[in-house]
C-alpha positions as protocol buffer text, in pm:
chain_id: "A"
residue {
  index: 1
  type: MET
  ca { x: 3819 y: -996 z: -2834 }
}
residue {
  index: 2
  type: ILE
  ca { x: 4079 y: -1128 z: -2595 }
}
residue {
  index: 3
  type: ASN
  ca { x: 4332 y: -871 z: -2478 }
}
residue {
  index: 4
  type: ASN
  ca { x: 4686 y: -993 z: -2542 }
}
residue {
  index: 5
  type: ASN
  ca { x: 4852 y: -701 z: -2361 }
}
residue {
  index: 6
  type: PHE
  ca { x: 4927 y: -882 z: -2038 }
}
residue {
  index: 7
  type: SER
  ca { x: 5246 y: -860 z: -1842 }
}
residue {
  index: 8
  type: ARG
  ca { x: 5320 y: -1235 z: -1818 }
}
residue {
  index: 9
  type: ASN
  ca { x: 5423 y: -1155 z: -1463 }
}
residue {
  index: 10
  type: VAL
  ca { x: 5214 y: -1433 z: -1316 }
}
residue {
  index: 11
  type: ASN
  ca { x: 5318 y: -1510 z: -963 }
}
residue {
  index: 12
  type: PHE
  ca { x: 5178 y: -1750 z: -707 }
}
residue {
  index: 13
  type: THR
  ca { x: 4897 y: -1523 z: -596 }
}
residue {
  index: 14
  type: ALA
  ca { x: 4602 y: -1461 z: -821 }
}
residue {
  index: 15
  type: ARG
  ca { x: 4647 y: -1099 z: -915 }
}
residue {
  index: 16
  type: LEU
  ca { x: 4368 y: -858 z: -1000 }
}
residue {
  index: 17
  type: ASP
  ca { x: 4492 y: -602 z: -1255 }
}
residue {
  index: 18
  type: LEU
  ca { x: 4285 y: -283 z: -1246 }
}
residue {
  index: 19
  type: ASN
  ca { x: 4479 y: -77 z: -1503 }
}
residue {
  index: 20
  type: ASN
  ca { x: 4182 y: -62 z: -1743 }
}
residue {
  index: 21
  type: VAL
  ca { x: 3914 y: 10 z: -1482 }
}
residue {
  index: 22
  type: LYS
  ca { x: 3772 y: 361 z: -1505 }
}
residue {
  index: 23
  type: ASN
  ca { x: 3463 y: 343 z: -1284 }
}
residue {
  index: 24
  type: ASN
  ca { x: 3441 y: 260 z: -913 }
}
residue {
  index: 25
  type: ARG
  ca { x: 3820 y: 239 z: -872 }
}
residue {
  index: 26
  type: LYS
  ca { x: 3802 y: 269 z: -493 }
}
residue {
  index: 27
  type: VAL
  ca { x: 3566 y: -29 z: -469 }
}
residue {
  index: 28
  type: TRP
  ca { x: 3779 y: -231 z: -711 }
}
residue {
  index: 29
  type: LYS
  ca { x: 4097 y: -157 z: -514 }
}
residue {
  index: 30
  type: ASN
  ca { x: 3930 y: -299 z: -202 }
}
residue {
  index: 31
  type: VAL
  ca { x: 3810 y: -600 z: -402 }
}
residue {
  index: 32
  type: ALA
  ca { x: 4161 y: -655 z: -539 }
}
residue {
  index: 33
  type: GLN
  ca { x: 4312 y: -660 z: -191 }
}
residue {
  index: 34
  type: ILE
  ca { x: 4054 y: -910 z: -61 }
}
residue {
  index: 35
  type: PHE
  ca { x: 4078 y: -1123 z: -377 }
}
residue {
  index: 36
  type: GLU
  ca { x: 4457 y: -1143 z: -363 }
}
residue {
  index: 37
  type: ASP
  ca { x: 4446 y: -1231 z: 7 }
}
residue {
  index: 38
  type: LYS
  ca { x: 4200 y: -1516 z: -62 }
}
residue {
  index: 39
  type: THR
  ca { x: 4387 y: -1662 z: -357 }
}
residue {
  index: 40
  type: GLN
  ca { x: 4732 y: -1732 z: -218 }
}
residue {
  index: 41
  type: LYS
  ca { x: 4935 y: -1981 z: -423 }
}
residue {
  index: 42
  type: ILE
  ca { x: 4706 y: -1972 z: -728 }
}
residue {
  index: 43
  type: PRO
  ca { x: 4896 y: -1864 z: -1042 }
}
residue {
  index: 44
  type: TYR
  ca { x: 4630 y: -1663 z: -1226 }
}
residue {
  index: 45
  type: GLU
  ca { x: 4618 y: -1307 z: -1341 }
}
residue {
  index: 46
  type: PHE
  ca { x: 4276 y: -1142 z: -1370 }
}
residue {
  index: 47
  type: GLN
  ca { x: 4251 y: -824 z: -1575 }
}
residue {
  index: 48
  type: LEU
  ca { x: 3941 y: -611 z: -1540 }
}
residue {
  index: 49
  type: SER
  ca { x: 3818 y: -345 z: -1775 }
}
residue {
  index: 50
  type: ASP
  ca { x: 3490 y: -160 z: -1786 }
}
residue {
  index: 51
  type: SER
  ca { x: 3312 y: 2 z: -2076 }
}
residue {
  index: 52
  type: ASN
  ca { x: 2950 y: 74 z: -2165 }
}
residue {
  index: 53
  type: ASN
  ca { x: 2851 y: -9 z: -1806 }
}
residue {
  index: 54
  type: CYS
  ca { x: 2982 y: -364 z: -1850 }
}
residue {
  index: 55
  type: VAL
  ca { x: 3274 y: -541 z: -1691 }
}
residue {
  index: 56
  type: ASP
  ca { x: 3515 y: -757 z: -1892 }
}
residue {
  index: 57
  type: ILE
  ca { x: 3721 y: -1010 z: -1700 }
}
residue {
  index: 58
  type: TYR
  ca { x: 4024 y: -1169 z: -1863 }
}
residue {
  index: 59
  type: ALA
  ca { x: 4193 y: -1454 z: -1681 }
}
residue {
  index: 60
  type: LEU
  ca { x: 4536 y: -1582 z: -1770 }
}
residue {
  index: 61
  type: SER
  ca { x: 4687 y: -1898 z: -1631 }
}
residue {
  index: 62
  type: ASP
  ca { x: 5043 y: -2005 z: -1690 }
}
residue {
  index: 63
  type: ASN
  ca { x: 5086 y: -2380 z: -1656 }
}
residue {
  index: 64
  type: THR
  ca { x: 5308 y: -2649 z: -1802 }
}
residue {
  index: 65
  type: LEU
  ca { x: 5108 y: -2661 z: -2127 }
}
residue {
  index: 66
  type: GLY
  ca { x: 5146 y: -2289 z: -2186 }
}
residue {
  index: 67
  type: ASP
  ca { x: 4924 y: -1992 z: -2130 }
}
residue {
  index: 68
  type: ILE
  ca { x: 4550 y: -2048 z: -2110 }
}
residue {
  index: 69
  type: GLU
  ca { x: 4316 y: -1751 z: -2142 }
}
residue {
  index: 70
  type: HIS
  ca { x: 3954 y: -1710 z: -2041 }
}
residue {
  index: 71
  type: CYS
  ca { x: 3725 y: -1416 z: -2101 }
}
residue {
  index: 72
  type: CYS
  ca { x: 3398 y: -1326 z: -1934 }
}
residue {
  index: 73
  type: THR
  ca { x: 3185 y: -1021 z: -2015 }
}
residue {
  index: 74
  type: LEU
  ca { x: 2908 y: -932 z: -1774 }
}
residue {
  index: 75
  type: SER
  ca { x: 2586 y: -779 z: -1899 }
}
residue {
  index: 76
  type: LYS
  ca { x: 2483 y: -429 z: -1791 }
}
residue {
  index: 77
  type: GLU
  ca { x: 2230 y: -572 z: -1547 }
}
residue {
  index: 78
  type: SER
  ca { x: 2480 y: -816 z: -1397 }
}
residue {
  index: 79
  type: THR
  ca { x: 2743 y: -543 z: -1368 }
}
residue {
  index: 80
  type: LYS
  ca { x: 2496 y: -315 z: -1191 }
}
residue {
  index: 81
  type: LYS
  ca { x: 2399 y: -595 z: -952 }
}
residue {
  index: 82
  type: LEU
  ca { x: 2764 y: -687 z: -888 }
}
residue {
  index: 83
  type: MET
  ca { x: 2856 y: -328 z: -809 }
}
residue {
  index: 84
  type: SER
  ca { x: 2572 y: -308 z: -556 }
}
residue {
  index: 85
  type: TYR
  ca { x: 2749 y: -573 z: -346 }
}
residue {
  index: 86
  type: PRO
  ca { x: 3009 y: -494 z: -80 }
}
residue {
  index: 87
  type: ALA
  ca { x: 3375 y: -556 z: -173 }
}
residue {
  index: 88
  type: GLU
  ca { x: 3384 y: -885 z: 19 }
}
residue {
  index: 89
  type: LYS
  ca { x: 3096 y: -1033 z: -182 }
}
residue {
  index: 90
  type: ILE
  ca { x: 3237 y: -907 z: -514 }
}
residue {
  index: 91
  type: SER
  ca { x: 3561 y: -1080 z: -423 }
}
residue {
  index: 92
  type: GLN
  ca { x: 3371 y: -1402 z: -343 }
}
residue {
  index: 93
  type: LYS
  ca { x: 3216 y: -1390 z: -691 }
}
residue {
  index: 94
  type: LEU
  ca { x: 3559 y: -1350 z: -851 }
}
residue {
  index: 95
  type: VAL
  ca { x: 3697 y: -1638 z: -644 }
}
residue {
  index: 96
  type: LYS
  ca { x: 3405 y: -1851 z: -764 }
}
residue {
  index: 97
  type: LEU
  ca { x: 3490 y: -1757 z: -1123 }
}
residue {
  index: 98
  type: LEU
  ca { x: 3855 y: -1841 z: -1057 }
}
residue {
  index: 99
  type: ASN
  ca { x: 3758 y: -2183 z: -922 }
}
residue {
  index: 100
  type: VAL
  ca { x: 3553 y: -2256 z: -1235 }
}
residue {
  index: 101
  type: PHE
  ca { x: 3846 y: -2153 z: -1455 }
}
residue {
  index: 102
  type: LYS
  ca { x: 4082 y: -2371 z: -1248 }
}
residue {
  index: 103
  type: HIS
  ca { x: 3849 y: -2669 z: -1295 }
}
residue {
  index: 104
  type: GLN
  ca { x: 3833 y: -2608 z: -1671 }
}
residue {
  index: 105
  type: ASP
  ca { x: 4211 y: -2582 z: -1695 }
}
residue {
  index: 106
  type: LYS
  ca { x: 4263 y: -2898 z: -1490 }
}
residue {
  index: 107
  type: THR
  ca { x: 4021 y: -3091 z: -1711 }
}
residue {
  index: 108
  type: ARG
  ca { x: 4190 y: -2961 z: -2026 }
}
residue {
  index: 109
  type: TYR
  ca { x: 4535 y: -3044 z: -1888 }
}
residue {
  index: 110
  type: THR
  ca { x: 4431 y: -3398 z: -1789 }
}
residue {
  index: 111
  type: ALA
  ca { x: 4279 y: -3466 z: -2132 }
}
residue {
  index: 112
  type: LEU
  ca { x: 4577 y: -3331 z: -2324 }
}
residue {
  index: 113
  type: ASP
  ca { x: 4819 y: -3520 z: -2100 }
}
residue {
  index: 114
  type: PHE
  ca { x: 4623 y: -3841 z: -2163 }
}
residue {
  index: 115
  type: LEU
  ca { x: 4630 y: -3783 z: -2538 }
}
residue {
  index: 116
  type: LYS
  ca { x: 5003 y: -3709 z: -2528 }
}
residue {
  index: 117
  type: LYS
  ca { x: 5062 y: -4043 z: -2353 }
}
residue {
  index: 118
  type: LEU
  ca { x: 4834 y: -4217 z: -2601 }
}
residue {
  index: 119
  type: GLU
  ca { x: 5031 y: -4067 z: -2891 }
}
residue {
  index: 120
  type: LYS
  ca { x: 5355 y: -4207 z: -2748 }
}
residue {
  index: 121
  type: ASP
  ca { x: 5200 y: -4556 z: -2748 }
}
residue {
  index: 122
  type: ASP
  ca { x: 5048 y: -4521 z: -3097 }
}
residue {
  index: 123
  type: LYS
  ca { x: 5271 y: -4789 z: -3248 }
}
residue {
  index: 124
  type: TYR
  ca { x: 5067 y: -4825 z: -3568 }
}
residue {
  index: 125
  type: GLY
  ca { x: 4980 y: -4459 z: -3623 }
}
residue {
  index: 126
  type: THR
  ca { x: 4605 y: -4505 z: -3600 }
}
residue {
  index: 127
  type: LEU
  ca { x: 4532 y: -4232 z: -3346 }
}
residue {
  index: 128
  type: LEU
  ca { x: 4560 y: -3939 z: -3586 }
}
residue {
  index: 129
  type: THR
  ca { x: 4447 y: -4118 z: -3905 }
}
residue {
  index: 130
  type: ALA
  ca { x: 4104 y: -4030 z: -4044 }
}
residue {
  index: 131
  type: TYR
  ca { x: 3899 y: -4318 z: -3912 }
}
residue {
  index: 132
  type: TYR
  ca { x: 3536 y: -4211 z: -3928 }
}
residue {
  index: 133
  type: LYS
  ca { x: 3325 y: -4132 z: -4237 }
}
residue {
  index: 134
  type: ASN
  ca { x: 3337 y: -3757 z: -4170 }
}
residue {
  index: 135
  type: GLY
  ca { x: 3718 y: -3758 z: -4159 }
}
residue {
  index: 136
  type: ASP
  ca { x: 3751 y: -3745 z: -3781 }
}
residue {
  index: 137
  type: SER
  ca { x: 4034 y: -3932 z: -3621 }
}
residue {
  index: 138
  type: ILE
  ca { x: 4013 y: -4122 z: -3295 }
}
residue {
  index: 139
  type: TYR
  ca { x: 4207 y: -3830 z: -3145 }
}
residue {
  index: 140
  type: ASP
  ca { x: 3931 y: -3588 z: -3255 }
}
residue {
  index: 141
  type: ARG
  ca { x: 3662 y: -3812 z: -3110 }
}
residue {
  index: 142
  type: ILE
  ca { x: 3836 y: -3800 z: -2773 }
}
residue {
  index: 143
  type: LEU
  ca { x: 3938 y: -3432 z: -2769 }
}
residue {
  index: 144
  type: TYR
  ca { x: 3621 y: -3253 z: -2882 }
}
residue {
  index: 145
  type: PRO
  ca { x: 3390 y: -3416 z: -2625 }
}
residue {
  index: 146
  type: VAL
  ca { x: 3634 y: -3303 z: -2354 }
}
residue {
  index: 147
  type: PHE
  ca { x: 3595 y: -2943 z: -2470 }
}
residue {
  index: 148
  type: ASP
  ca { x: 3216 y: -2990 z: -2468 }
}
residue {
  index: 149
  type: LYS
  ca { x: 3242 y: -3124 z: -2113 }
}
residue {
  index: 150
  type: ILE
  ca { x: 3448 y: -2822 z: -2007 }
}
residue {
  index: 151
  type: LYS
  ca { x: 3184 y: -2586 z: -2143 }
}
residue {
  index: 152
  type: GLU
  ca { x: 2896 y: -2780 z: -1986 }
}
residue {
  index: 153
  type: ASP
  ca { x: 3072 y: -2788 z: -1648 }
}
residue {
  index: 154
  type: ARG
  ca { x: 3095 y: -2408 z: -1658 }
}
residue {
  index: 155
  type: VAL
  ca { x: 2730 y: -2371 z: -1760 }
}
residue {
  index: 156
  type: THR
  ca { x: 2624 y: -2600 z: -1476 }
}
residue {
  index: 157
  type: ALA
  ca { x: 2842 y: -2419 z: -1222 }
}
residue {
  index: 158
  type: MET
  ca { x: 2705 y: -2079 z: -1323 }
}
residue {
  index: 159
  type: GLN
  ca { x: 2341 y: -2157 z: -1402 }
}
residue {
  index: 160
  type: ASN
  ca { x: 2210 y: -2045 z: -1063 }
}
residue {
  index: 161
  type: ASP
  ca { x: 2451 y: -1755 z: -1014 }
}
residue {
  index: 162
  type: ILE
  ca { x: 2268 y: -1425 z: -1055 }
}
residue {
  index: 163
  type: ILE
  ca { x: 2585 y: -1248 z: -1177 }
}
residue {
  index: 164
  type: PHE
  ca { x: 2740 y: -1504 z: -1411 }
}
residue {
  index: 165
  type: LYS
  ca { x: 2443 y: -1700 z: -1548 }
}
residue {
  index: 166
  type: ASP
  ca { x: 2397 y: -1465 z: -1847 }
}
residue {
  index: 167
  type: ALA
  ca { x: 2764 y: -1368 z: -1887 }
}
residue {
  index: 168
  type: ASN
  ca { x: 2931 y: -1410 z: -2223 }
}
residue {
  index: 169
  type: PHE
  ca { x: 3223 y: -1653 z: -2189 }
}
residue {
  index: 170
  type: ILE
  ca { x: 3497 y: -1700 z: -2448 }
}
residue {
  index: 171
  type: ASP
  ca { x: 3739 y: -1989 z: -2411 }
}
């Protein structure tokens, strides 16, 4: 379940919110400092929480299309492995995750911007009309493959990452 209790205080540094972290707070504070130093001018807020020996990572981006949320839950094994790393390497993993989320958001933004422009030029109203036998419109046939691409890009980016390859992602 995505946590909607965020501050909406997204600035131009990716922020790592540790309010819900109970375990390894000292390590996470070091990670937060390194992470925030490495992510200057990136408007994301990461919220971490830990429970049942797992880490949940919520990412919130505020862009011109509104808020976009991502959620990633690490397995117990991945959490244990992540916490065995030094703070610098944990931060590198979070920056990698941030870069994947940025790519997903950029792809989503580009597709929705394209569709918005296409709607403006839809003189005859055919874009949103049920066109295919299953009731899909041309709009649907453009939009849904983009979301599939976004998911496949993430899978490909994370498939060889020992921490994130078996993580549970919710978009």
